[in-house]
JSON list of C-alpha atoms in Angstrom, two decimals:
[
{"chain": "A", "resi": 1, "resn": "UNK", "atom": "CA", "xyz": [18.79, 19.76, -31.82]},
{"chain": "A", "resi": 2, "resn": "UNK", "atom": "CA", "xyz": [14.92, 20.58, -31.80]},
{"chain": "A", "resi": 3, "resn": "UNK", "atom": "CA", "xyz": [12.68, 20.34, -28.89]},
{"chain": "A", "resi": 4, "resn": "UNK", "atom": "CA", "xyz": [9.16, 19.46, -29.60]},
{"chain": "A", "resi": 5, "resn": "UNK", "atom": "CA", "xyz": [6.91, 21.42, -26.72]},
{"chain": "A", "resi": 6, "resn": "UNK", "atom": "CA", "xyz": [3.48, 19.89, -26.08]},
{"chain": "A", "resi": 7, "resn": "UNK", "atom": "CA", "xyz": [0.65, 21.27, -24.89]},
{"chain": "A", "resi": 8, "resn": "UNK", "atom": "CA", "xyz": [-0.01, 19.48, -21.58]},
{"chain": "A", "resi": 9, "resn": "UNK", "atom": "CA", "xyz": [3.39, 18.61, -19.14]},
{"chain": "A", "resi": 10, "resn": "UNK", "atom": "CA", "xyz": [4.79, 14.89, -20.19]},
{"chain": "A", "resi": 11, "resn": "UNK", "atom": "CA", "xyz": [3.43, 11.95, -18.10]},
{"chain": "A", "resi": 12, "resn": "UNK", "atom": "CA", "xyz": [5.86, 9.54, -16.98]},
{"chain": "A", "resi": 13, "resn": "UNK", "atom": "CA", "xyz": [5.10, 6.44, -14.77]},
{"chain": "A", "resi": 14, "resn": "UNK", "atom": "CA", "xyz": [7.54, 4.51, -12.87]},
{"chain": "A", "resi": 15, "resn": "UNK", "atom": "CA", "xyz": [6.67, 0.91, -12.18]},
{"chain": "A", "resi": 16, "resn": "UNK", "atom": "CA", "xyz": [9.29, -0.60, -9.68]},
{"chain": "A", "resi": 17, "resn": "UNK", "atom": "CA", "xyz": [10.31, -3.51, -8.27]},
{"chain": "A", "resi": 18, "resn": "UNK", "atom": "CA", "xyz": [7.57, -6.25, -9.80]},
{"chain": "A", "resi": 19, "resn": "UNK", "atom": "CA", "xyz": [9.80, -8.90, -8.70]},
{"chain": "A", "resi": 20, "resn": "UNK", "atom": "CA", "xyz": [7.27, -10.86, -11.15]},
{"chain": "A", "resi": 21, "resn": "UNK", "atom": "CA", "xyz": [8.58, -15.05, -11.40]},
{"chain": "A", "resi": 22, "resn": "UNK", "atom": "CA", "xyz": [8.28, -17.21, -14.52]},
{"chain": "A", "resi": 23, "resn": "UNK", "atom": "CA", "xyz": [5.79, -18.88, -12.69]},
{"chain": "A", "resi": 24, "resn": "UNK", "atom": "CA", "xyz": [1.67, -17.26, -12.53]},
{"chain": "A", "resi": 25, "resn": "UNK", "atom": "CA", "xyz": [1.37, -18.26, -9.13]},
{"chain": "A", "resi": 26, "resn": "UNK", "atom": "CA", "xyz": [4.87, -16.80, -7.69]},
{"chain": "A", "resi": 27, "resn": "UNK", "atom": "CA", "xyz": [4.93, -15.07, -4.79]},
{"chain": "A", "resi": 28, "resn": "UNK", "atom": "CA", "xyz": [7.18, -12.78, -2.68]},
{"chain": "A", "resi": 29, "resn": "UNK", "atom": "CA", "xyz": [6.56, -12.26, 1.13]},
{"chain": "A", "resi": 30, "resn": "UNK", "atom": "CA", "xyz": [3.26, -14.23, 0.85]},
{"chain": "A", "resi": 31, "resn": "UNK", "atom": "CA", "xyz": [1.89, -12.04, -2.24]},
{"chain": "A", "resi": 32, "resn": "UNK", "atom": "CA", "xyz": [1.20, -12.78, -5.46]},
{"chain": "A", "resi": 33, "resn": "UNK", "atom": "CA", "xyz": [3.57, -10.65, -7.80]},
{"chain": "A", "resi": 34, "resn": "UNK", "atom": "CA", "xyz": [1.67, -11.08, -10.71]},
{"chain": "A", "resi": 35, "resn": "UNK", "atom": "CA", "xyz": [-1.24, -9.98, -9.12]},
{"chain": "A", "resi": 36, "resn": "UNK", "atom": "CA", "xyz": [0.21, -7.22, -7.50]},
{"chain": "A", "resi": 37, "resn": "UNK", "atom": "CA", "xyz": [1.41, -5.66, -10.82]},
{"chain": "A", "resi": 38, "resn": "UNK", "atom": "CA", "xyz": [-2.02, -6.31, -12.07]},
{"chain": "A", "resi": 39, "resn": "UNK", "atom": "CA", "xyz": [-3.60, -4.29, -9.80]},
{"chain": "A", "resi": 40, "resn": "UNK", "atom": "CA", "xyz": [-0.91, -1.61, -9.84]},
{"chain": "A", "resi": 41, "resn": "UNK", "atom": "CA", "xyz": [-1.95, -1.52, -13.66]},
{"chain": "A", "resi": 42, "resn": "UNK", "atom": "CA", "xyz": [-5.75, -1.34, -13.07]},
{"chain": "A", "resi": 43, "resn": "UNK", "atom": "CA", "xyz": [-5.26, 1.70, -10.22]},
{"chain": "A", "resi": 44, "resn": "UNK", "atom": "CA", "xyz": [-3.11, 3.94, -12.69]},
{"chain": "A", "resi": 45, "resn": "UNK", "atom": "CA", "xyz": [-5.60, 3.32, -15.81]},
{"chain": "A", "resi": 46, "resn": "UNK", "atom": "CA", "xyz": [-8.47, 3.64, -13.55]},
{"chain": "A", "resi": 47, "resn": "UNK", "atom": "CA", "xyz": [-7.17, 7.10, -11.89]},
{"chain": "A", "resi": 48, "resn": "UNK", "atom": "CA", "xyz": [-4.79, 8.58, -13.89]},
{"chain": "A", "resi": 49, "resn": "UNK", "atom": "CA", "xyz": [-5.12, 7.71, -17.27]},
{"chain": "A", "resi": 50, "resn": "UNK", "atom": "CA", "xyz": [-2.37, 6.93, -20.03]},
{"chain": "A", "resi": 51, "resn": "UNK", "atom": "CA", "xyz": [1.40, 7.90, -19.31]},
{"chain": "A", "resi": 52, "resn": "UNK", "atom": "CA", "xyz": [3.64, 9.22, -22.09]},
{"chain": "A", "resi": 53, "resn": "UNK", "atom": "CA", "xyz": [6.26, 6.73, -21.29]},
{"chain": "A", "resi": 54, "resn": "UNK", "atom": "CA", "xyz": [6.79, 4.16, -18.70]},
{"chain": "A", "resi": 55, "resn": "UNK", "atom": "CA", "xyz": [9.93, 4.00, -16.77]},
{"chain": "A", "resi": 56, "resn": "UNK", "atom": "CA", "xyz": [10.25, 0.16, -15.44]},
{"chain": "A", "resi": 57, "resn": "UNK", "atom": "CA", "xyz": [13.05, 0.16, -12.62]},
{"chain": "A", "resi": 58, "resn": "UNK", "atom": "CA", "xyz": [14.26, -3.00, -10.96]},
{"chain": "A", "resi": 59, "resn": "UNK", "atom": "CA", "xyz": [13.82, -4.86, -9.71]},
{"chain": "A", "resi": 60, "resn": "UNK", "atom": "CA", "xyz": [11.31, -6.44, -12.54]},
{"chain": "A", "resi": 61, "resn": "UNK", "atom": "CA", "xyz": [11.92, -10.21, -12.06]},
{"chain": "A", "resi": 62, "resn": "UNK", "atom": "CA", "xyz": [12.86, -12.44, -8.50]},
{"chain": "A", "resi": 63, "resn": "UNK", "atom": "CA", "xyz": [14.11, -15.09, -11.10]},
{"chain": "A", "resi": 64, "resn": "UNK", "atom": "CA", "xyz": [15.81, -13.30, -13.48]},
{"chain": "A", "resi": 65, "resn": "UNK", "atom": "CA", "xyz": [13.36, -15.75, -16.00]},
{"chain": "A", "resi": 66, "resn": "UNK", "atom": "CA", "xyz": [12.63, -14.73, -20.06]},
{"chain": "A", "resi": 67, "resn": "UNK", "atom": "CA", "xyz": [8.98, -15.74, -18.60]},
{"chain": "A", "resi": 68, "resn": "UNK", "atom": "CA", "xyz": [8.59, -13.35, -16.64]},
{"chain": "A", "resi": 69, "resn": "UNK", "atom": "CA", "xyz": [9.91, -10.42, -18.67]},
{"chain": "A", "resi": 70, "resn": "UNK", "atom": "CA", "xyz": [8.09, -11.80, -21.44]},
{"chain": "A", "resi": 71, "resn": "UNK", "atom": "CA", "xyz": [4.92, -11.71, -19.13]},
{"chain": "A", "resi": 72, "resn": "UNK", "atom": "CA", "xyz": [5.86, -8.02, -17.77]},
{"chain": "A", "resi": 73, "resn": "UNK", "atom": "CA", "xyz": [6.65, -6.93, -21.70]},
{"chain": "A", "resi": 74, "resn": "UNK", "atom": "CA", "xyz": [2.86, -8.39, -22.19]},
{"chain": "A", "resi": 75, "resn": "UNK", "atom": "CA", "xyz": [1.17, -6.08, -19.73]},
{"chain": "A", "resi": 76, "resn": "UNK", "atom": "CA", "xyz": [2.73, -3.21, -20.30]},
{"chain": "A", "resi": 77, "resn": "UNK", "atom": "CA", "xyz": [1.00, -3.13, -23.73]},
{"chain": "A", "resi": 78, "resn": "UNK", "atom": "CA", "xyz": [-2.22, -2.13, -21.32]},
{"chain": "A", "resi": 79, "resn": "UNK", "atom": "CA", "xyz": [-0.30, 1.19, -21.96]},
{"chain": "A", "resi": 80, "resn": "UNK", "atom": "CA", "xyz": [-0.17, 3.17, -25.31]},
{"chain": "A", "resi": 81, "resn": "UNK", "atom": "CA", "xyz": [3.49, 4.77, -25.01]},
{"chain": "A", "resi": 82, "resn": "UNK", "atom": "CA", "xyz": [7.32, 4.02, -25.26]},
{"chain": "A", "resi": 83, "resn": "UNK", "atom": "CA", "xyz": [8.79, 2.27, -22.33]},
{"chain": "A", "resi": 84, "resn": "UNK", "atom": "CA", "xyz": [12.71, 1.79, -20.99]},
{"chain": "A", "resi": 85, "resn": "UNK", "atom": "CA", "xyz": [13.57, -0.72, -18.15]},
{"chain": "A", "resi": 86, "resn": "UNK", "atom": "CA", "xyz": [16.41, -0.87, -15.50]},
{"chain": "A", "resi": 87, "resn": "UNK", "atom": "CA", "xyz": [17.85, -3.86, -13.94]},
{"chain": "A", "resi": 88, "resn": "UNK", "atom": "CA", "xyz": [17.75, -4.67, -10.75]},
{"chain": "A", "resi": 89, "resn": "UNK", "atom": "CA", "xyz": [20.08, -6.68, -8.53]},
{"chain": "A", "resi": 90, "resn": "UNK", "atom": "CA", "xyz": [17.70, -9.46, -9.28]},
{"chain": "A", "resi": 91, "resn": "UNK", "atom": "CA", "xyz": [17.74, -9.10, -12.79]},
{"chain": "A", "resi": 92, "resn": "UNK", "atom": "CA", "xyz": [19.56, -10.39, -15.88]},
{"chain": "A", "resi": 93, "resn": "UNK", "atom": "CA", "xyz": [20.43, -7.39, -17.62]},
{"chain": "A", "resi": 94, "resn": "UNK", "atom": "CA", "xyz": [21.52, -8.65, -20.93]},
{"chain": "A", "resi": 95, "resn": "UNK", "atom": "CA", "xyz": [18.18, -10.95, -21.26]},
{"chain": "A", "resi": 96, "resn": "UNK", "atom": "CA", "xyz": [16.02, -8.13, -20.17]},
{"chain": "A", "resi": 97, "resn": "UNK", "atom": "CA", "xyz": [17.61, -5.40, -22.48]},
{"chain": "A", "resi": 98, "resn": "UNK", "atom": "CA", "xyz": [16.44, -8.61, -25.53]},
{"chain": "A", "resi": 99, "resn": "UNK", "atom": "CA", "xyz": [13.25, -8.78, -24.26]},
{"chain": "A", "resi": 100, "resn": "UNK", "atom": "CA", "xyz": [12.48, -5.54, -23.75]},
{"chain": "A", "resi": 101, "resn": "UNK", "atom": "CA", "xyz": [13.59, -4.46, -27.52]},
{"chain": "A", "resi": 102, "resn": "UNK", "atom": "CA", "xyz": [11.55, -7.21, -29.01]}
]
């Protein structure tokens, strides 16, 4: 086996626990999940630039919905690396393992 070495240390951001809903206006404790992730999004491109690879961790949907890991799948493009997601208890993890390697 080789081991590529880079120059600068590897950059790996976790996003966890979107709880994101097929619908745009769900909510969880009174806050908008899409939202949320948006601004999650916005803060780590704003401050710390692009990762190498994005670990997503569940739990990524409250409805266990294709929307919404279509919609998550969508926003993570925002990013310019590889990503690998973990279900959650919430989570359908045959559904999101399709989604996720369309």
């Amino acid at each position: 086996m080789t081991i590529a070495y880079t120059a600068h240390p590897l950059k790996v951001l976790q996003l966890t626990d979107p709880h994101l809903m097929a619908s745009a206006d769900g909510a969880l404790l009174g806050v908008n999940t899409r939202d949320s992730l948006a601004a999650v999004i916005d803060e780590v491109l704003r401050n710390h630039g692009q990762p190498d690879l994005i670990l997503a961790t569940g739990d990524l949907t409250q409805d266990a919905s294709s929307e919404a890991y279509r919609y998550f799948g969508e926003q993570l493009k925002a990013f310019n690396c590889p990503s690998l997601w973990i279900a959650g208890n919430h989570d359908d993890s045959d559904l999101l393992a399709s989604i996720a390697a369309e």
